[in-house]
GROMACS .gro file of C-alpha atoms in nm:
model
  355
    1UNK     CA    1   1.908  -2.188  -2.771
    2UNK     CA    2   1.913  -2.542  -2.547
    3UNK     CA    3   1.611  -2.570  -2.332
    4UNK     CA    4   1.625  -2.492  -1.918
    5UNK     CA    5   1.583  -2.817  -1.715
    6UNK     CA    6   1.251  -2.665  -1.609
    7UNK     CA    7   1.118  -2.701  -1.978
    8UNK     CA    8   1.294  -2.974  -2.088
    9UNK     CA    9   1.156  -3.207  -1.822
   10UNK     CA   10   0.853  -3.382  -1.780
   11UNK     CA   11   0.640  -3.232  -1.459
   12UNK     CA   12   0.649  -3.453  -1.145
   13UNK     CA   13   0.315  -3.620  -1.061
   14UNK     CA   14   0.187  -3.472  -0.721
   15UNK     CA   15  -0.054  -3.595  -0.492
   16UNK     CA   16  -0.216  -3.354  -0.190
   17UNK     CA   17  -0.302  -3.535   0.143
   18UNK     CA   18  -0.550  -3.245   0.314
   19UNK     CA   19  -0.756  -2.968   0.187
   20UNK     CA   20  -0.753  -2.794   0.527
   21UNK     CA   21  -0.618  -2.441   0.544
   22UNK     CA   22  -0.313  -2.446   0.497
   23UNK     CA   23  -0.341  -2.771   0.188
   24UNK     CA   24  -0.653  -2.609   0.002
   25UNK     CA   25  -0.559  -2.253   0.092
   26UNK     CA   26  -0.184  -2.275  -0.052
   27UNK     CA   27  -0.032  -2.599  -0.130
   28UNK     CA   28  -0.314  -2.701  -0.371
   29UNK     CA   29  -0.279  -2.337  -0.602
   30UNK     CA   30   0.106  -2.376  -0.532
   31UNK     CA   31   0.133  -2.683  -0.690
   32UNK     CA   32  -0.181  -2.583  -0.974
   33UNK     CA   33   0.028  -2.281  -1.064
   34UNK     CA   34   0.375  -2.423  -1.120
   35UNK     CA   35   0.454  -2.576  -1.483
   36UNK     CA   36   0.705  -2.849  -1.232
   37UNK     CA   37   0.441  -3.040  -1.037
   38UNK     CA   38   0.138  -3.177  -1.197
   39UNK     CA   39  -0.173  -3.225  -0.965
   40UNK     CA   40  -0.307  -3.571  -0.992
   41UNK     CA   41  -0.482  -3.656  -0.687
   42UNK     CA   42  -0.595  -3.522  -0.365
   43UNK     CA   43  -0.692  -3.680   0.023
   44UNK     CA   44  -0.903  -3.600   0.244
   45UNK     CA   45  -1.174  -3.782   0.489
   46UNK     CA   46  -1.429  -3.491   0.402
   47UNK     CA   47  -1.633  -3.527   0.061
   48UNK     CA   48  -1.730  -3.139   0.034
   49UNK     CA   49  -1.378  -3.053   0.037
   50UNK     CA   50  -1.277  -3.318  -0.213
   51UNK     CA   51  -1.552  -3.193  -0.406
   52UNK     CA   52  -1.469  -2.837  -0.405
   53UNK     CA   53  -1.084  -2.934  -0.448
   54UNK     CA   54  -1.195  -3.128  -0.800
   55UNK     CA   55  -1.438  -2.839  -0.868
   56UNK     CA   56  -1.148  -2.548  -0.836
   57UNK     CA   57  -0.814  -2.810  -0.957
   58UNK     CA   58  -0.994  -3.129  -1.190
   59UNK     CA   59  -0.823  -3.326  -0.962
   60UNK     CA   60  -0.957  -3.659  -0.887
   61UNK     CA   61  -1.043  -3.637  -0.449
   62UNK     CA   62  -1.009  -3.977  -0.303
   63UNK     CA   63  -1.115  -4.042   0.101
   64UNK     CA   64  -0.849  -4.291   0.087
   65UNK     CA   65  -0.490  -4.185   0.137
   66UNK     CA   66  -0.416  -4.550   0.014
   67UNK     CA   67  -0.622  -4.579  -0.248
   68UNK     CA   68  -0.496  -4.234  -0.408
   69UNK     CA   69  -0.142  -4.359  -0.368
   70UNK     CA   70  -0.188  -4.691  -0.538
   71UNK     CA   71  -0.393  -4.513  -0.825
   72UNK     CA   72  -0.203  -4.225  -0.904
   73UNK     CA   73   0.126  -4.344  -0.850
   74UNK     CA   74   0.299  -3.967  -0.778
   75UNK     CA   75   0.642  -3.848  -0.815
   76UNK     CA   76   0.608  -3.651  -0.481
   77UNK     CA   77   0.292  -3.657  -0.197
   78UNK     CA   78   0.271  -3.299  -0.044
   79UNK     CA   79   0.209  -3.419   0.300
   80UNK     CA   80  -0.071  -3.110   0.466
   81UNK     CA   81  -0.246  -3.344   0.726
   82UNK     CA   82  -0.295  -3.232   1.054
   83UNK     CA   83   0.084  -3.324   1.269
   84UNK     CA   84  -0.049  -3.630   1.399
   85UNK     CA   85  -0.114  -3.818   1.121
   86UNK     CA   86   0.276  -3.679   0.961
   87UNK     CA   87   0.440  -3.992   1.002
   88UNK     CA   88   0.160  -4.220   0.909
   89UNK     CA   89   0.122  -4.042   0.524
   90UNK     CA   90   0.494  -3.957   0.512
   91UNK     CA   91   0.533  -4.395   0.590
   92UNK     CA   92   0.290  -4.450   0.305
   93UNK     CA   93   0.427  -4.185   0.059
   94UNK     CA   94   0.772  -4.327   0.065
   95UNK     CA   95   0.602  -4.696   0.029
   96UNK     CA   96   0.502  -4.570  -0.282
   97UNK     CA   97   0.822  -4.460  -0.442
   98UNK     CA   98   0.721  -4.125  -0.393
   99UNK     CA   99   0.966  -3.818  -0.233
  100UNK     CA  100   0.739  -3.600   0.078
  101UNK     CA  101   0.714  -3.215   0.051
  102UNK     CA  102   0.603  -3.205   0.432
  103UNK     CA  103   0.430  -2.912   0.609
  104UNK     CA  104   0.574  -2.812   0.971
  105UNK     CA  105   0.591  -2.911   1.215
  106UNK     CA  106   0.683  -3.234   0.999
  107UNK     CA  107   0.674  -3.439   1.349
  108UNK     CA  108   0.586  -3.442   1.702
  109UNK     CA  109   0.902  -3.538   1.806
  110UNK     CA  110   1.267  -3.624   1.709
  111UNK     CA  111   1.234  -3.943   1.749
  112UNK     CA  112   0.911  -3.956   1.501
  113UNK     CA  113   1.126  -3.754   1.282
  114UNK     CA  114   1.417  -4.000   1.305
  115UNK     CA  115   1.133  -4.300   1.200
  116UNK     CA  116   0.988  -4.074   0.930
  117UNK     CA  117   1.397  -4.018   0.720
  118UNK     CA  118   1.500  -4.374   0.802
  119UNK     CA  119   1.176  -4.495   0.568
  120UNK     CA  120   1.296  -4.255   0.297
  121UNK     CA  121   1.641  -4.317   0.254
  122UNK     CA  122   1.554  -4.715   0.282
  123UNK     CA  123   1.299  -4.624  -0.026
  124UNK     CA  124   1.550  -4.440  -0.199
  125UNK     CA  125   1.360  -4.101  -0.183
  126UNK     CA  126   1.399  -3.714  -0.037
  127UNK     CA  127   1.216  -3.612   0.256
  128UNK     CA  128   1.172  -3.210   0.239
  129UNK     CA  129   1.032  -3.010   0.501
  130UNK     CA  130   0.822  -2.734   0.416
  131UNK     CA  131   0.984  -2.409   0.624
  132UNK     CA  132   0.957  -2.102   0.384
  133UNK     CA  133   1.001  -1.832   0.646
  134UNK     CA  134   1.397  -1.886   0.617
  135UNK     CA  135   1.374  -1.770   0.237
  136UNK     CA  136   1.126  -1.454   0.299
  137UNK     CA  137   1.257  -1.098   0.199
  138UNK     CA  138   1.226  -1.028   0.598
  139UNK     CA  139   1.518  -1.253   0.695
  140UNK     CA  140   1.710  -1.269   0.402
  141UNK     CA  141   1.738  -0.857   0.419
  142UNK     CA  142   1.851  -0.902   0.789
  143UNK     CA  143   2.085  -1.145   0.720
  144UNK     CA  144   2.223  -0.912   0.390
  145UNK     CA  145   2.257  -0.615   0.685
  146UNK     CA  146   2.469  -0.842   0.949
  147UNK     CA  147   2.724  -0.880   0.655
  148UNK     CA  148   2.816  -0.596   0.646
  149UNK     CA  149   2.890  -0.593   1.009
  150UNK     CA  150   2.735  -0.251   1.058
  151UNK     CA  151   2.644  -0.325   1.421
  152UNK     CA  152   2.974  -0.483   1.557
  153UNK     CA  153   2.892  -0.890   1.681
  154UNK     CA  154   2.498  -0.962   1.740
  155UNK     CA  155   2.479  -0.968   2.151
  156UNK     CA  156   2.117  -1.022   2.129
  157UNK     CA  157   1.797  -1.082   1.913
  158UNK     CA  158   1.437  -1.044   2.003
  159UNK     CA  159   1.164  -1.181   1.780
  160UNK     CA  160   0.785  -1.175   1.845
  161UNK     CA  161   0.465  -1.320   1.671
  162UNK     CA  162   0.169  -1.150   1.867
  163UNK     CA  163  -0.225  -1.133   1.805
  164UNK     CA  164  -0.557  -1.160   2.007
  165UNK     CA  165  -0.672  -1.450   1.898
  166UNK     CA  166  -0.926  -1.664   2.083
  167UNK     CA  167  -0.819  -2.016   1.954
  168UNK     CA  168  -1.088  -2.322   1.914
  169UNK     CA  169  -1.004  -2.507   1.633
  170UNK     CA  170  -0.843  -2.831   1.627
  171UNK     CA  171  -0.503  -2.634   1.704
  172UNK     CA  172  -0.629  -2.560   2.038
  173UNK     CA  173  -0.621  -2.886   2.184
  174UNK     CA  174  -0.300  -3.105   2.296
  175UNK     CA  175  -0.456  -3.440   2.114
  176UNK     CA  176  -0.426  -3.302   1.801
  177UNK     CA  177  -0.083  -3.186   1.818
  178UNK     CA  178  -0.170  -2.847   1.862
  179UNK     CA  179  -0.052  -2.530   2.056
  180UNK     CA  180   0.218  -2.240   1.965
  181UNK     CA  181   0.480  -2.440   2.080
  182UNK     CA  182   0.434  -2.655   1.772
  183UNK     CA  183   0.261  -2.407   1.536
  184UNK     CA  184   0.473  -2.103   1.503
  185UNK     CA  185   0.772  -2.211   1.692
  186UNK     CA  186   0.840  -2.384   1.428
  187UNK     CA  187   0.858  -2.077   1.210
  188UNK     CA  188   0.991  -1.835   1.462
  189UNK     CA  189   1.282  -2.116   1.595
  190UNK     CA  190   1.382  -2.208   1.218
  191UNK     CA  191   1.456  -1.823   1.151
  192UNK     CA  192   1.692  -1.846   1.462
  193UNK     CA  193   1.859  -2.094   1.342
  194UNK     CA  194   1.899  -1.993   1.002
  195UNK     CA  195   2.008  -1.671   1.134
  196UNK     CA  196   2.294  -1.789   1.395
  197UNK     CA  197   2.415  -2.056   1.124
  198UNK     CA  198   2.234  -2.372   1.290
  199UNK     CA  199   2.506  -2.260   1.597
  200UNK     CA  200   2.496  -2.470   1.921
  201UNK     CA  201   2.235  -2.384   2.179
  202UNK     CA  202   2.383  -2.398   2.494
  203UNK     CA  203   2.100  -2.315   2.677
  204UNK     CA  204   1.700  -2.333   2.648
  205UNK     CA  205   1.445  -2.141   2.868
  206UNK     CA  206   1.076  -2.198   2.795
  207UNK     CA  207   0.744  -2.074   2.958
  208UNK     CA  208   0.375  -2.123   2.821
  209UNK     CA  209   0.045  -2.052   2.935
  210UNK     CA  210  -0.347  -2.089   2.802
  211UNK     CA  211  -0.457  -1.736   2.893
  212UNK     CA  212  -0.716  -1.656   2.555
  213UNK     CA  213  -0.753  -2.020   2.411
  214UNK     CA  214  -1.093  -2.264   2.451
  215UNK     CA  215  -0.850  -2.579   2.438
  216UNK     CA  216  -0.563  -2.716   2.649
  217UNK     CA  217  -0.270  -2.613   2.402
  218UNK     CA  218  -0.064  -2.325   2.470
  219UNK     CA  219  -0.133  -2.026   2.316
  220UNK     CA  220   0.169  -1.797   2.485
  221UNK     CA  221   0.504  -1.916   2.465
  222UNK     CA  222   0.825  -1.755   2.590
  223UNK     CA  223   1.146  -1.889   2.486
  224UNK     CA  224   1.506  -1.778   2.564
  225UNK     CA  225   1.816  -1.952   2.410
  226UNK     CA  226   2.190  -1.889   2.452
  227UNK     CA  227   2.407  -2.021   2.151
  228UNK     CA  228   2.716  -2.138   2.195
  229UNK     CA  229   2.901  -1.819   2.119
  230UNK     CA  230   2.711  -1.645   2.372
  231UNK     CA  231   2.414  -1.513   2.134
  232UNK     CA  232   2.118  -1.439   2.331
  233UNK     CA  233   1.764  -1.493   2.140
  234UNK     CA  234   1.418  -1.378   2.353
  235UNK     CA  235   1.138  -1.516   2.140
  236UNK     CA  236   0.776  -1.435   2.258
  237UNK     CA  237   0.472  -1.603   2.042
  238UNK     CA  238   0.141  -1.485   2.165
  239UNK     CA  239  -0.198  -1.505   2.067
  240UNK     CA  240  -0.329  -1.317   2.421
  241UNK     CA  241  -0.137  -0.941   2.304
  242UNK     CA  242  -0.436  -0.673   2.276
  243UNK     CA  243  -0.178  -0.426   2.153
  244UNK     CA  244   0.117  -0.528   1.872
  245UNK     CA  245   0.438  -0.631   1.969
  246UNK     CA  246   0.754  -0.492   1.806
  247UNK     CA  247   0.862  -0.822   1.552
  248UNK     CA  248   1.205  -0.777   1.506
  249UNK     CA  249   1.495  -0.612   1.707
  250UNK     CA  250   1.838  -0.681   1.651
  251UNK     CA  251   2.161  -0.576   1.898
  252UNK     CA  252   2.517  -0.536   1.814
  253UNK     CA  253   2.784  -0.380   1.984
  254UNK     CA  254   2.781  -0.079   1.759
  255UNK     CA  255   2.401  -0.037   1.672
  256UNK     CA  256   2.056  -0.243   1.640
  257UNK     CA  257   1.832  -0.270   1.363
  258UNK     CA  258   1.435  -0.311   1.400
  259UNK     CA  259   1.167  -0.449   1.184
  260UNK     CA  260   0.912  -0.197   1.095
  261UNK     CA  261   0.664  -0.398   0.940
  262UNK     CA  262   0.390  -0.140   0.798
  263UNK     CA  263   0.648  -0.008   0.590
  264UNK     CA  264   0.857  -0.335   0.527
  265UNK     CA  265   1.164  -0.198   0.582
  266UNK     CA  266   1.470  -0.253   0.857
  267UNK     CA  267   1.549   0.097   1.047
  268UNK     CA  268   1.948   0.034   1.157
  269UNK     CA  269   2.150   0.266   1.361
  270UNK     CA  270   2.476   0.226   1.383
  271UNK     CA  271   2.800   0.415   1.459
  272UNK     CA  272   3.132   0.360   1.271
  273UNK     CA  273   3.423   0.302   1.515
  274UNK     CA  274   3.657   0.538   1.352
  275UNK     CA  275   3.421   0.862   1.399
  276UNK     CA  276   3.344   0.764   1.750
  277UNK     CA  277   3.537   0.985   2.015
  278UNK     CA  278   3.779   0.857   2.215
  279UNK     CA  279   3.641   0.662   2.501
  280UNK     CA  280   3.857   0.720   2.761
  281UNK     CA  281   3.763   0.498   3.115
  282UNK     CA  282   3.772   0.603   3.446
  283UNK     CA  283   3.878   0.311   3.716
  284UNK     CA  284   3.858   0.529   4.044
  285UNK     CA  285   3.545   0.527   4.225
  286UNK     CA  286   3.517   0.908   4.207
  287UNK     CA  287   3.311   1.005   3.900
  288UNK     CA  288   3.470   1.291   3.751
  289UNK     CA  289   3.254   1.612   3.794
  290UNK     CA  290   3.020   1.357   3.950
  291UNK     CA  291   2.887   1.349   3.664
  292UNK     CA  292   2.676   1.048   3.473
  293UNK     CA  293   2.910   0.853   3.209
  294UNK     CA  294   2.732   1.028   2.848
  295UNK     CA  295   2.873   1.050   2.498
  296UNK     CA  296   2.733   1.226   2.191
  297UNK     CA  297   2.828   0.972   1.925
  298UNK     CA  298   2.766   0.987   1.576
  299UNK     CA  299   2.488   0.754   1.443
  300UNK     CA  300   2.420   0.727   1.109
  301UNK     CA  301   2.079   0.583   1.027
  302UNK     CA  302   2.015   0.328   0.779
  303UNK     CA  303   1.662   0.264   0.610
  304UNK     CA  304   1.642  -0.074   0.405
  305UNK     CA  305   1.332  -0.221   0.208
  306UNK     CA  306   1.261  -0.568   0.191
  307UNK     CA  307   1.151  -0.634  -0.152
  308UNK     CA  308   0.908  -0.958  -0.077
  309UNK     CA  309   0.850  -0.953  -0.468
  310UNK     CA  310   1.169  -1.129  -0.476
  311UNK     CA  311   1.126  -1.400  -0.251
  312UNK     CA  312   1.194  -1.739  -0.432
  313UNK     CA  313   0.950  -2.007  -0.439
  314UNK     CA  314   0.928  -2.270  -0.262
  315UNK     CA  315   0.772  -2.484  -0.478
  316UNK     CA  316   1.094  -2.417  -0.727
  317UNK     CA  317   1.339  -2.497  -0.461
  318UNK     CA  318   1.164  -2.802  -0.378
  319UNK     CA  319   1.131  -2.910  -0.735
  320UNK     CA  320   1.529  -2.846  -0.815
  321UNK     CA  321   1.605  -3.028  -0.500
  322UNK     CA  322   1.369  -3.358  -0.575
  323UNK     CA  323   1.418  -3.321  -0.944
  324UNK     CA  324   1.793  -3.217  -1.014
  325UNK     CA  325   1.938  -3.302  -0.695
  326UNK     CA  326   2.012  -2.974  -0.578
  327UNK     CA  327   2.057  -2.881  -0.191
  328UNK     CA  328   1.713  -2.843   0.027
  329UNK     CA  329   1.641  -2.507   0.118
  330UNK     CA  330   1.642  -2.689   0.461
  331UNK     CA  331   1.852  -3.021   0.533
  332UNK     CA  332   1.684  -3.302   0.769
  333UNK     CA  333   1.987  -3.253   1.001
  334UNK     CA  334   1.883  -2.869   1.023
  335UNK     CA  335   1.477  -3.019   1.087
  336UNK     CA  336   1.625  -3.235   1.374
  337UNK     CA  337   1.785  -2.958   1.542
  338UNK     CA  338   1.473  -2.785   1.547
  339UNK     CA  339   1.274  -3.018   1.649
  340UNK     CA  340   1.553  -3.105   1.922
  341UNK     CA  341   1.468  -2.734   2.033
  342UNK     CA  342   1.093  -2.753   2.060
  343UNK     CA  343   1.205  -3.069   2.285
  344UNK     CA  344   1.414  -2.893   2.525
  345UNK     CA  345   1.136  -2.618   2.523
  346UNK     CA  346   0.846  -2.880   2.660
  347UNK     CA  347   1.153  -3.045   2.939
  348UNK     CA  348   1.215  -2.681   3.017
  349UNK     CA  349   0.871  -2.629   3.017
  350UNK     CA  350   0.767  -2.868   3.210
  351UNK     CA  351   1.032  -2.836   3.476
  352UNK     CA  352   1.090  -2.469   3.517
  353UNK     CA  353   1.476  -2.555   3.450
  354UNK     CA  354   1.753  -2.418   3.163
  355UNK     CA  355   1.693  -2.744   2.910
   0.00000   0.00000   0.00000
């Protein structure tokens, strides 16, 4: 039996700049856990972190992202810094031969973004932008159920990401590149456009606010788009909701489908066309019977789990993409339009105009 690529290859040197939440807490065991990458170094300015990093990983912590770099010599930097300090590392990666694995949001704006691929294609190496939420059982179920065109053509889509939270860490505050707008619009606006197909936005409305926060970064955003073909998406992130906010809803012309999130499962209700009385319409102004236009029709109802066991890894995509070549889960011209997005959102922002 011939060997998979996976066990026939050598696994790809990784360095880890920041042992912060989101580096120590997944990126760090990610990479640890998966017989592909090889942990060889890790950054970051704070020695009890690097110490507990080496503790946890026997990887060597270094307070210099330079100094790692030059040492180690990776294959591929995993880039967890906080967003300001993105382009610096990705810059300094890619001046080391090495490809970027970079957490969102990978820039602060396109431009940044634009500075950040130029430097790895004239290195020869991938930029990859870390955006798992596209590849999650949640979507990839919804996207399974629009298929089968059970609720006619999408008219609308509402998505929400709501807590309580009373934010005062470094994502507070506008300096550091924090703020919704940034943090989980990234998330919530890549799942729209993975959704629609990366369609056209014709259209951008965007409203935040600092209602629970200590800092100056927004920490309620409301965001409406219209897509070329007339798609309407409401998106509401909000850390000031006491009560929970319905996730998911979905509208067709024949049914919706919402996200019901303790159980993991879609709930869809639909009708079929063909078992649907006849609708016959009434132009004259006198309602017959003066009666209110109402129709029994017959919905069917749909239950379907989302299995998150099955998710793929990230960490596998990225290594088949940086590795063998293979597509990116997501492509730097899908990361521009994104952050082209979260653009229009601050001008619309700002200006209380469609963007």
């Amino acid at each position: 039996m011939s060997s998979s690529p996976l066990s026939s290859s050598a696994p790809l040197r990784t360095a880890l700049i920041g042992l912060g939440r989101i580096g120590f807490g997944y990126h760090a065991p990610a990479i640890v856990n998966h017989p592909a990458f090889n942990l060889v170094g890790v950054a970051d300015p704070l020695p009890e972190r690097r110490a507990e990093a080496t503790a946890n990983w026997q990887a060597p912590g270094f307070d210099s992202v330079e100094t790692m770099l030059r040492e180690k010599r990776p294959d591929v930097v995993v880039i967890a810094s906080p967003t300001t300090l993105h382009q610096e590392h990705t810059a300094a990666a890619f001046a080391h031969g090495a490809h970027v694995l970079c957490d969102k949001p990978v820039a602060r704006s396109v431009a940044e973004f634009d500075t950040m691929v130029a430097a790895g294609a004239a290195a020869g190496r991938k930029f990859l932008a870390y955006q798992p939420n596209r590849i999650k059982a949640e979507l990839r179920t919804l996207r399974d159920i629009l298929a089968q065109n059970l609720l006619g053509p999408i008219h609308a889509i509402k998505r929400a990401n709501s807590s309580f939270t009373r934010r005062a860490d470094w994502q507070a505050f506008r300096a550091n590149g924090g703020g919704m707008l940034n943090n989980y619009a990234s998330h919530q606006l890549d799942e729209m456009l993975a959704l629609t197909g990366h369609a056209p936005v014709r259209s951008v409305f965007c409203h935040t606010r600092c209602v629970a926060t200590a800092g100056d970064a927004e920490d309620f955003v409301k965001i409406v788009l219209v897509t070329e073909g007339g798609v309407l998406i409401d998106v509401d992130i909000t850390q000031a909701a006491a009560q929970p906010v319905t996730a998911w809803q979905v509208f067709g012309s024949r049914g919706a489908a919402t996200w019901d999130a303790p159980a993991h499962v879609w709930r869809v209700l639909y009708y079929v066309p063909e078992e649907a009385p006849l609708l016959n319409a009434q132009q004259g102004l006198a309602a017959a019977g003066r009666k209110y236009a109402h129709e029994e029709l017959p919905w069917r109802e749909l239950t379907v789990p989302a299995d998150a066991t099955s998710d793929p890894d990230y960490y596998d995509l990225a290594w088949r993409h940086f590795a063998l070549g293979e597509p990116a889960p997501v492509t730097t011209d899908e990361i521009r339009q994104l952050l082209q997005l979260i653009e229009r959102c601050r001008t619309s922002d700002s200006t209380g105009n469609l963007a």
